[in-house]
GROMACS .gro file of C-alpha atoms in nm:
model
  424
    1MET     CA    1  -1.806   2.523  -0.106
    2ASN     CA    2  -1.831   2.802   0.149
    3PRO     CA    3  -2.168   2.879   0.268
    4ASP     CA    4  -2.170   3.225   0.105
    5GLY     CA    5  -2.132   3.063  -0.244
    6GLY     CA    6  -1.755   3.153  -0.271
    7ALA     CA    7  -1.490   2.933  -0.448
    8PRO     CA    8  -1.447   2.581  -0.356
    9THR     CA    9  -1.239   2.526  -0.029
   10ASP     CA   10  -0.907   2.352  -0.012
   11ILE     CA   11  -0.960   2.170   0.323
   12SER     CA   12  -0.647   2.088   0.513
   13LEU     CA   13  -0.648   1.831   0.790
   14ARG     CA   14  -0.388   1.624   0.992
   15GLU     CA   15  -0.405   1.255   1.028
   16HIS     CA   16  -0.580   1.163   1.362
   17ALA     CA   17  -0.569   1.510   1.484
   18PRO     CA   18  -0.880   1.654   1.672
   19ALA     CA   19  -1.179   1.747   1.469
   20ARG     CA   20  -1.157   2.081   1.295
   21SER     CA   21  -1.454   2.317   1.228
   22VAL     CA   22  -1.481   2.406   0.868
   23PRO     CA   23  -1.735   2.636   0.703
   24LEU     CA   24  -1.934   2.404   0.462
   25ASP     CA   25  -2.272   2.403   0.316
   26ALA     CA   26  -2.492   2.105   0.388
   27ALA     CA   27  -2.456   1.927   0.046
   28THR     CA   28  -2.072   1.944   0.076
   29GLY     CA   29  -2.068   1.828   0.431
   30ARG     CA   30  -2.283   1.529   0.336
   31ALA     CA   31  -2.061   1.447   0.048
   32LEU     CA   32  -1.747   1.445   0.282
   33ALA     CA   33  -1.931   1.230   0.527
   34ALA     CA   34  -2.045   0.980   0.247
   35SER     CA   35  -1.706   0.970   0.081
   36GLY     CA   36  -1.538   0.731   0.346
   37VAL     CA   37  -1.225   0.935   0.334
   38LEU     CA   38  -1.260   1.093   0.675
   39LYS     CA   39  -1.303   0.927   1.027
   40SER     CA   40  -1.594   1.164   1.083
   41ALA     CA   41  -1.780   1.445   0.940
   42VAL     CA   42  -2.080   1.588   1.134
   43PRO     CA   43  -2.248   1.928   1.160
   44ASP     CA   44  -2.080   2.159   1.433
   45PRO     CA   45  -2.357   2.185   1.695
   46TYR     CA   46  -2.208   2.523   1.818
   47ARG     CA   47  -2.150   2.697   1.477
   48ASP     CA   48  -2.416   2.736   1.205
   49GLY     CA   49  -2.281   2.656   0.850
   50HIS     CA   50  -1.983   2.464   0.984
   51TRP     CA   51  -1.894   2.096   1.000
   52LEU     CA   52  -1.661   1.915   1.227
   53LEU     CA   53  -1.408   1.723   1.019
   54ARG     CA   54  -1.163   1.466   1.151
   55ALA     CA   55  -0.922   1.266   0.946
   56GLY     CA   56  -0.836   0.901   1.022
   57SER     CA   57  -0.539   0.704   0.902
   58LEU     CA   58  -0.576   0.798   0.518
   59VAL     CA   59  -0.324   1.057   0.419
   60GLY     CA   60  -0.292   1.239   0.080
   61ALA     CA   61  -0.529   1.451  -0.129
   62VAL     CA   62  -0.856   1.375  -0.301
   63ARG     CA   63  -1.128   1.582  -0.479
   64ILE     CA   64  -1.474   1.508  -0.351
   65PRO     CA   65  -1.760   1.593  -0.579
   66VAL     CA   66  -2.087   1.739  -0.447
   67PRO     CA   67  -2.367   1.539  -0.637
   68GLY     CA   68  -2.660   1.718  -0.776
   69THR     CA   69  -2.533   2.080  -0.707
   70GLY     CA   70  -2.296   2.147  -1.003
   71GLN     CA   71  -2.043   2.290  -0.759
   72PRO     CA   72  -1.668   2.228  -0.827
   73ALA     CA   73  -1.517   1.946  -0.620
   74PRO     CA   74  -1.342   2.071  -0.304
   75THR     CA   75  -0.992   1.922  -0.239
   76VAL     CA   76  -0.936   1.750   0.091
   77ARG     CA   77  -0.553   1.736   0.199
   78ILE     CA   78  -0.462   1.507   0.481
   79ALA     CA   79  -0.105   1.561   0.609
   80PRO     CA   80   0.065   1.254   0.795
   81LYS     CA   81   0.195   1.276   1.149
   82THR     CA   82   0.512   1.105   1.013
   83PRO     CA   83   0.751   1.344   0.828
   84VAL     CA   84   0.704   1.276   0.455
   85ARG     CA   85   1.068   1.163   0.407
   86ARG     CA   86   1.018   0.899   0.669
   87LEU     CA   87   0.688   0.790   0.525
   88PHE     CA   88   0.852   0.722   0.190
   89PHE     CA   89   1.118   0.523   0.364
   90LEU     CA   90   0.852   0.305   0.493
   91LEU     CA   91   0.690   0.291   0.162
   92GLY     CA   92   1.012   0.190   0.000
   93PHE     CA   93   1.077  -0.086   0.247
   94SER     CA   94   0.728  -0.218   0.222
   95LEU     CA   95   0.754  -0.244  -0.163
   96ASP     CA   96   1.090  -0.442  -0.139
   97PRO     CA   97   1.184  -0.536   0.209
   98ALA     CA   98   1.487  -0.753   0.100
   99LYS     CA   99   1.638  -0.501  -0.116
  100ALA     CA  100   1.596  -0.223   0.133
  101TRP     CA  101   1.726  -0.440   0.420
  102ARG     CA  102   2.040  -0.534   0.228
  103GLN     CA  103   2.121  -0.183   0.114
  104GLY     CA  104   2.053  -0.032   0.464
  105ARG     CA  105   2.007   0.307   0.294
  106ASP     CA  106   1.766   0.595   0.379
  107GLY     CA  107   1.477   0.436   0.183
  108THR     CA  108   1.440   0.318  -0.166
  109VAL     CA  109   1.196   0.594  -0.287
  110ASP     CA  110   1.327   0.941  -0.362
  111ALA     CA  111   1.067   1.190  -0.247
  112GLY     CA  112   1.285   1.483  -0.330
  113ALA     CA  113   1.254   1.802  -0.107
  114HIS     CA  114   0.870   1.791  -0.113
  115GLU     CA  115   0.705   1.805   0.231
  116ASP     CA  116   0.338   1.709   0.110
  117VAL     CA  117   0.242   1.357   0.025
  118VAL     CA  118   0.104   1.409  -0.339
  119PRO     CA  119   0.398   1.631  -0.467
  120ALA     CA  120   0.640   1.392  -0.312
  121LEU     CA  121   0.460   1.090  -0.451
  122ALA     CA  122   0.446   1.258  -0.802
  123HIS     CA  123   0.814   1.331  -0.786
  124ALA     CA  124   0.908   0.973  -0.680
  125VAL     CA  125   0.711   0.802  -0.950
  126GLU     CA  126   0.829   1.034  -1.228
  127ARG     CA  127   1.186   0.977  -1.117
  128GLN     CA  128   1.136   0.602  -1.110
  129ILE     CA  129   0.972   0.594  -1.451
  130ASP     CA  130   1.258   0.802  -1.596
  131ALA     CA  131   1.506   0.564  -1.451
  132ALA     CA  132   1.321   0.262  -1.597
  133LEU     CA  133   1.305   0.426  -1.944
  134ARG     CA  134   1.672   0.541  -1.942
  135GLN     CA  135   1.777   0.256  -2.175
  136GLY     CA  136   1.470   0.290  -2.394
  137VAL     CA  137   1.115   0.174  -2.372
  138LEU     CA  138   1.080  -0.201  -2.299
  139GLN     CA  139   0.937  -0.416  -2.572
  140GLY     CA  140   0.810  -0.778  -2.566
  141TYR     CA  141   0.594  -1.021  -2.742
  142ARG     CA  142   0.217  -0.987  -2.713
  143ARG     CA  143  -0.024  -1.246  -2.843
  144THR     CA  144  -0.251  -1.087  -3.115
  145GLU     CA  145  -0.565  -1.231  -3.270
  146GLU     CA  146  -0.723  -1.024  -3.558
  147SER     CA  147  -0.890  -1.009  -3.898
  148ALA     CA  148  -0.644  -0.922  -4.170
  149LEU     CA  149  -0.619  -0.895  -4.551
  150VAL     CA  150  -0.290  -1.092  -4.552
  151VAL     CA  151  -0.179  -1.405  -4.367
  152ARG     CA  152   0.053  -1.354  -4.084
  153GLY     CA  153   0.128  -1.613  -3.820
  154ARG     CA  154  -0.124  -1.889  -3.831
  155ILE     CA  155  -0.480  -1.899  -3.951
  156ARG     CA  156  -0.736  -1.947  -3.680
  157GLU     CA  157  -0.956  -2.218  -3.858
  158ALA     CA  158  -1.235  -2.220  -3.620
  159GLU     CA  159  -1.297  -1.848  -3.628
  160GLN     CA  160  -1.232  -1.838  -4.012
  161ILE     CA  161  -1.503  -2.079  -4.066
  162ARG     CA  162  -1.751  -1.926  -3.811
  163ARG     CA  163  -1.714  -1.580  -3.944
  164HIS     CA  164  -1.607  -1.598  -4.298
  165PHE     CA  165  -1.722  -1.942  -4.422
  166GLY     CA  166  -1.651  -1.963  -4.812
  167ARG     CA  167  -1.501  -1.605  -4.818
  168THR     CA  168  -1.155  -1.483  -4.831
  169PRO     CA  169  -1.023  -1.226  -4.735
  170PRO     CA  170  -1.034  -1.125  -4.458
  171VAL     CA  171  -0.842  -1.397  -4.276
  172GLU     CA  172  -0.859  -1.475  -3.897
  173ILE     CA  173  -0.503  -1.490  -3.780
  174ALA     CA  174  -0.285  -1.520  -3.461
  175TYR     CA  175   0.060  -1.416  -3.418
  176ASP     CA  176   0.306  -1.285  -3.162
  177ALA     CA  177   0.381  -0.909  -3.209
  178TYR     CA  178   0.700  -0.748  -3.087
  179THR     CA  179   0.554  -0.433  -2.929
  180ALA     CA  180   0.580  -0.172  -2.654
  181ASP     CA  181   0.213  -0.241  -2.576
  182ILE     CA  182   0.302  -0.494  -2.292
  183PRO     CA  183   0.177  -0.482  -1.930
  184GLU     CA  184   0.471  -0.312  -1.782
  185ASN     CA  185   0.439  -0.006  -2.010
  186ARG     CA  186   0.052   0.003  -1.959
  187ILE     CA  187   0.110   0.029  -1.580
  188LEU     CA  188   0.372   0.304  -1.607
  189ARG     CA  189   0.152   0.504  -1.845
  190ALA     CA  190  -0.156   0.458  -1.609
  191ALA     CA  191   0.059   0.587  -1.331
  192ALA     CA  192   0.167   0.890  -1.508
  193GLU     CA  193  -0.192   0.961  -1.612
  194THR     CA  194  -0.319   0.914  -1.274
  195LEU     CA  195  -0.073   1.165  -1.124
  196LEU     CA  196  -0.155   1.423  -1.396
  197ARG     CA  197  -0.515   1.411  -1.265
  198LEU     CA  198  -0.415   1.462  -0.903
  199PRO     CA  199  -0.468   1.786  -0.710
  200GLY     CA  200  -0.152   1.943  -0.590
  201VAL     CA  201   0.121   1.811  -0.841
  202PRO     CA  202   0.382   2.089  -0.880
  203GLY     CA  203   0.413   2.241  -1.224
  204PRO     CA  204   0.770   2.117  -1.292
  205VAL     CA  205   0.675   1.758  -1.190
  206ARG     CA  206   0.351   1.786  -1.398
  207ARG     CA  207   0.554   1.861  -1.718
  208ARG     CA  208   0.799   1.578  -1.654
  209LEU     CA  209   0.516   1.336  -1.612
  210ALA     CA  210   0.358   1.455  -1.933
  211HIS     CA  211   0.683   1.394  -2.101
  212GLN     CA  212   0.701   1.040  -1.968
  213ARG     CA  213   0.342   0.977  -2.086
  214VAL     CA  214   0.457   1.068  -2.451
  215ARG     CA  215   0.748   0.816  -2.415
  216LEU     CA  216   0.483   0.545  -2.328
  217VAL     CA  217   0.238   0.646  -2.602
  218ASP     CA  218   0.261   0.307  -2.777
  219ALA     CA  219   0.124   0.135  -2.468
  220GLU     CA  220  -0.258   0.109  -2.463
  221PRO     CA  221  -0.427   0.315  -2.181
  222LEU     CA  222  -0.599   0.118  -1.896
  223VAL     CA  223  -0.964   0.153  -1.844
  224ARG     CA  224  -1.030   0.307  -1.496
  225GLY     CA  225  -1.161   0.061  -1.248
  226HIS     CA  226  -1.046  -0.246  -1.414
  227GLU     CA  227  -0.788  -0.482  -1.277
  228LEU     CA  228  -0.430  -0.406  -1.347
  229PRO     CA  229  -0.240  -0.629  -1.613
  230THR     CA  230  -0.022  -0.886  -1.463
  231TRP     CA  231   0.349  -0.887  -1.518
  232THR     CA  232   0.622  -1.152  -1.417
  233PRO     CA  233   0.956  -1.026  -1.280
  234SER     CA  234   1.239  -1.134  -1.498
  235ARG     CA  235   1.590  -1.041  -1.594
  236LEU     CA  236   1.458  -0.854  -1.896
  237ASN     CA  237   1.227  -0.625  -1.696
  238SER     CA  238   1.459  -0.594  -1.392
  239ARG     CA  239   1.528  -0.210  -1.458
  240TYR     CA  240   1.149  -0.154  -1.461
  241GLN     CA  241   1.065  -0.329  -1.133
  242PRO     CA  242   1.121  -0.047  -0.887
  243ALA     CA  243   0.895   0.173  -1.097
  244LEU     CA  244   0.635  -0.100  -1.134
  245ARG     CA  245   0.612  -0.155  -0.769
  246LEU     CA  246   0.570   0.208  -0.690
  247ALA     CA  247   0.327   0.255  -0.978
  248GLU     CA  248   0.109  -0.034  -0.852
  249ALA     CA  249   0.108   0.120  -0.503
  250LEU     CA  250  -0.010   0.446  -0.657
  251LEU     CA  251  -0.276   0.290  -0.865
  252ALA     CA  252  -0.398   0.072  -0.572
  253GLY     CA  253  -0.447   0.383  -0.358
  254SER     CA  254  -0.611   0.604  -0.632
  255THR     CA  255  -0.965   0.641  -0.751
  256PRO     CA  256  -1.082   0.272  -0.790
  257GLU     CA  257  -1.021   0.192  -0.426
  258HIS     CA  258  -1.227   0.497  -0.309
  259ARG     CA  259  -1.561   0.483  -0.483
  260PRO     CA  260  -1.835   0.422  -0.208
  261GLY     CA  261  -2.162   0.372  -0.390
  262GLU     CA  262  -2.179   0.593  -0.708
  263LEU     CA  263  -1.959   0.862  -0.570
  264ARG     CA  264  -1.621   0.872  -0.784
  265LEU     CA  265  -1.334   1.049  -0.606
  266ASP     CA  266  -1.020   1.175  -0.793
  267GLY     CA  267  -0.713   1.154  -0.574
  268PHE     CA  268  -0.462   0.945  -0.400
  269LEU     CA  269  -0.464   0.835  -0.030
  270PHE     CA  270  -0.216   0.623   0.170
  271ASP     CA  271  -0.357   0.399   0.452
  272MET     CA  272  -0.108   0.454   0.729
  273ASN     CA  273  -0.239   0.147   0.915
  274SER     CA  274  -0.150  -0.083   0.620
  275LEU     CA  275   0.180   0.098   0.546
  276PHE     CA  276   0.296   0.064   0.906
  277GLU     CA  277   0.182  -0.299   0.916
  278ASP     CA  278   0.370  -0.390   0.600
  279PHE     CA  279   0.684  -0.209   0.726
  280VAL     CA  280   0.686  -0.386   1.065
  281THR     CA  281   0.608  -0.735   0.931
  282GLY     CA  282   0.844  -0.689   0.642
  283ALA     CA  283   1.138  -0.555   0.846
  284LEU     CA  284   1.098  -0.826   1.104
  285ARG     CA  285   1.080  -1.110   0.845
  286GLU     CA  286   1.413  -0.995   0.691
  287ALA     CA  287   1.562  -0.976   1.051
  288VAL     CA  288   1.470  -1.325   1.148
  289ARG     CA  289   1.601  -1.459   0.814
  290GLU     CA  290   1.943  -1.361   0.924
  291HIS     CA  291   1.911  -1.624   1.198
  292GLY     CA  292   1.805  -1.907   0.982
  293LEU     CA  293   1.412  -1.872   1.082
  294SER     CA  294   1.129  -1.801   0.852
  295ALA     CA  295   0.803  -1.593   0.882
  296ARG     CA  296   0.469  -1.577   0.723
  297PHE     CA  297   0.222  -1.300   0.684
  298GLN     CA  298  -0.138  -1.328   0.805
  299ASP     CA  299  -0.109  -1.707   0.865
  300ARG     CA  300  -0.442  -1.873   0.953
  301HIS     CA  301  -0.460  -2.050   1.295
  302HIS     CA  302  -0.759  -2.148   1.522
  303LEU     CA  303  -0.816  -2.085   1.891
  304ASP     CA  304  -1.042  -2.390   1.962
  305THR     CA  305  -0.993  -2.764   1.888
  306ALA     CA  306  -1.304  -2.757   1.662
  307ARG     CA  307  -1.136  -2.502   1.452
  308LEU     CA  308  -1.432  -2.257   1.446
  309VAL     CA  309  -1.261  -1.958   1.585
  310ARG     CA  310  -1.017  -1.825   1.335
  311LEU     CA  311  -0.703  -1.613   1.410
  312ARG     CA  312  -0.488  -1.435   1.174
  313PRO     CA  313  -0.185  -1.266   1.342
  314ASP     CA  314   0.010  -1.008   1.128
  315LEU     CA  315   0.335  -1.221   1.150
  316VAL     CA  316   0.420  -1.568   1.289
  317VAL     CA  317   0.796  -1.660   1.301
  318TYR     CA  318   0.881  -2.032   1.250
  319ALA     CA  319   1.173  -2.254   1.345
  320ALA     CA  320   1.399  -2.380   1.062
  321ASP     CA  321   1.151  -2.669   1.005
  322GLY     CA  322   0.908  -2.409   0.881
  323ARG     CA  323   0.636  -2.559   1.096
  324THR     CA  324   0.713  -2.490   1.464
  325PRO     CA  325   0.598  -2.129   1.576
  326VAL     CA  326   0.868  -1.951   1.776
  327ALA     CA  327   0.708  -1.604   1.802
  328VAL     CA  328   0.408  -1.404   1.708
  329VAL     CA  329   0.393  -1.029   1.626
  330ASP     CA  330   0.103  -0.780   1.573
  331ALA     CA  331   0.147  -0.429   1.444
  332LYS     CA  332  -0.068  -0.155   1.580
  333TYR     CA  333  -0.042   0.192   1.409
  334LYS     CA  334  -0.259   0.407   1.651
  335THR     CA  335  -0.261   0.443   2.029
  336GLU     CA  336  -0.548   0.557   2.235
  337ASP     CA  337  -0.609   0.920   2.268
  338GLY     CA  338  -0.510   0.907   2.637
  339GLY     CA  339  -0.161   0.761   2.541
  340ALA     CA  340  -0.220   0.414   2.672
  341HIS     CA  341  -0.229   0.108   2.438
  342PRO     CA  342  -0.580  -0.051   2.422
  343ASN     CA  343  -0.630  -0.344   2.648
  344GLU     CA  344  -0.817  -0.531   2.365
  345ASP     CA  345  -0.466  -0.560   2.197
  346LEU     CA  346  -0.344  -0.760   2.498
  347TYR     CA  347  -0.644  -0.990   2.483
  348GLN     CA  348  -0.589  -1.046   2.121
  349MET     CA  349  -0.226  -1.122   2.164
  350LEU     CA  350  -0.291  -1.348   2.458
  351ALA     CA  351  -0.525  -1.554   2.235
  352TYR     CA  352  -0.248  -1.589   1.977
  353CYS     CA  353   0.000  -1.707   2.228
  354THR     CA  354  -0.245  -1.968   2.369
  355ALA     CA  355  -0.342  -2.097   2.017
  356LEU     CA  356   0.028  -2.119   1.905
  357GLY     CA  357   0.164  -2.261   2.242
  358LEU     CA  358   0.402  -1.962   2.297
  359ASP     CA  359   0.496  -1.799   2.617
  360GLU     CA  360   0.587  -1.472   2.463
  361GLY     CA  361   0.396  -1.229   2.222
  362HIS     CA  362   0.498  -0.900   2.074
  363LEU     CA  363   0.276  -0.591   1.993
  364VAL     CA  364   0.465  -0.321   1.798
  365TYR     CA  365   0.314   0.028   1.797
  366ALA     CA  366   0.384   0.352   1.616
  367ALA     CA  367   0.488   0.527   1.933
  368GLY     CA  368   0.261   0.789   2.093
  369ARG     CA  369   0.279   0.899   2.456
  370ALA     CA  370   0.293   0.541   2.571
  371ASP     CA  371   0.624   0.367   2.649
  372SER     CA  372   0.739   0.009   2.579
  373ARG     CA  373   0.630  -0.236   2.851
  374VAL     CA  374   0.594  -0.603   2.938
  375HIS     CA  375   0.287  -0.767   3.099
  376GLU     CA  376   0.310  -1.109   3.263
  377VAL     CA  377  -0.031  -1.272   3.253
  378ARG     CA  378  -0.166  -1.422   3.579
  379GLY     CA  379  -0.264  -1.781   3.584
  380THR     CA  380  -0.095  -1.874   3.268
  381ALA     CA  381   0.211  -2.105   3.211
  382GLY     CA  382   0.366  -2.120   2.869
  383PRO     CA  383   0.623  -2.383   2.738
  384GLY     CA  384   0.896  -2.229   2.960
  385GLY     CA  385   0.697  -2.287   3.275
  386ARG     CA  386   0.630  -1.919   3.350
  387GLY     CA  387   0.344  -1.696   3.286
  388ILE     CA  388   0.284  -1.571   2.929
  389ARG     CA  389   0.464  -1.252   2.884
  390LEU     CA  390   0.317  -0.977   2.641
  391HIS     CA  391   0.555  -0.722   2.511
  392GLN     CA  392   0.452  -0.380   2.385
  393HIS     CA  393   0.713  -0.205   2.178
  394ALA     CA  394   0.694   0.167   2.083
  395LEU     CA  395   0.848   0.243   1.756
  396GLU     CA  396   0.956   0.609   1.691
  397LEU     CA  397   0.890   0.653   1.315
  398ASP     CA  398   1.078   0.976   1.289
  399ALA     CA  399   1.392   0.807   1.408
  400GLU     CA  400   1.666   0.754   1.138
  401PRO     CA  401   1.622   0.449   0.914
  402ALA     CA  402   1.927   0.272   1.062
  403THR     CA  403   1.790   0.306   1.413
  404LEU     CA  404   1.462   0.160   1.310
  405LEU     CA  405   1.620  -0.136   1.145
  406THR     CA  406   1.858  -0.197   1.448
  407ILE     CA  407   1.529  -0.221   1.667
  408PHE     CA  408   1.405  -0.514   1.443
  409ARG     CA  409   1.748  -0.680   1.467
  410THR     CA  410   1.738  -0.660   1.836
  411LEU     CA  411   1.392  -0.806   1.848
  412ALA     CA  412   1.489  -1.088   1.614
  413ALA     CA  413   1.790  -1.172   1.836
  414ARG     CA  414   1.557  -1.186   2.141
  415VAL     CA  415   1.323  -1.413   1.955
  416VAL     CA  416   1.619  -1.649   1.885
  417ARG     CA  417   1.734  -1.644   2.239
  418ASP     CA  418   1.392  -1.735   2.358
  419HIS     CA  419   1.371  -2.005   2.106
  420SER     CA  420   1.711  -2.146   2.217
  421ARG     CA  421   1.624  -2.124   2.588
  422LEU     CA  422   1.302  -2.345   2.538
  423GLY     CA  423   1.515  -2.601   2.351
  424SER     CA  424   1.280  -2.596   2.045
   0.00000   0.00000   0.00000
């Protein structure tokens, strides 16, 4: 809300951009600060009635209520540094790395011509749901237990005696119902309903989403804040799987994940840190598989012999035996404001190399103003008899997808050469 009591403000920010001075009253500023959505929200010391707002790695749009004031919730929109079409390539790759890698096309998520995150996401989810339902709504068997006036399936003897001893009907029965009320349809319905609540969904997309919700009306709605129902990939639901993966990504980034304390937020936010990490580790894992190697995410290791200091690198590449480490990789989304990569990243990678017995470690950055470089560490000697070498790779996210994937193939080939040189 503006300090003069006008209409609620749509606040537009850019990911990791310098702080912007925005006219806000104290209650709205405090609500923004408490939401956890922004990197910082503090009163502007040089302008009365203004707050300095700075976005971090979360991008998207969210409504932030102002408790106790009765004011309409202002909408905060945070644009990514990365072009939206490339962001959705990263998303598609992260949801299904093997498929995207094999197809080698420009992503697996159709964001249409939209240039903002929420409209692009709404378009993508609606198109995926439509594709999933093109052959009809999937049905399956669901275990049902209920009280009935007629016997169907089998009688639940224990419940019959406990609830209705000496009286019939009703009868406590259990049976398998062939129905559209299955986890897959519940998740897709929840995704459509979530998007219909989001700010900034274009009218044509909103109408198509409402149509998809009607097609899924036989699926029970999910309770907001509860865990998503589980589903198992199979041949029968293969046409649903792209839509389900995207719907789960949407639901994971919507309201339940952004409710600090009692403050309920309505919106959707991507964490670019997580998205970049998922892309880098997924792409590199698929690249090393082409050479017969394997890789595991967030594998637990220890720096000390007492196993008290735990380490969890983003990705460890293993030899064909699945046990011998041959490379370690960490993904770092943000560079320092000055353009240099933080020294702490090098210290962390040195610890990984030391613990894993490797003489090379790789840090992959979303490129800022810093270039790729190699540091040879003094006073160290890895298995190859030379100092440990720490590589910093700068990845240009606005490059074409084929170029990005070629970078990972090149890095995988280097890992294989280093592994062969050491005779492991």
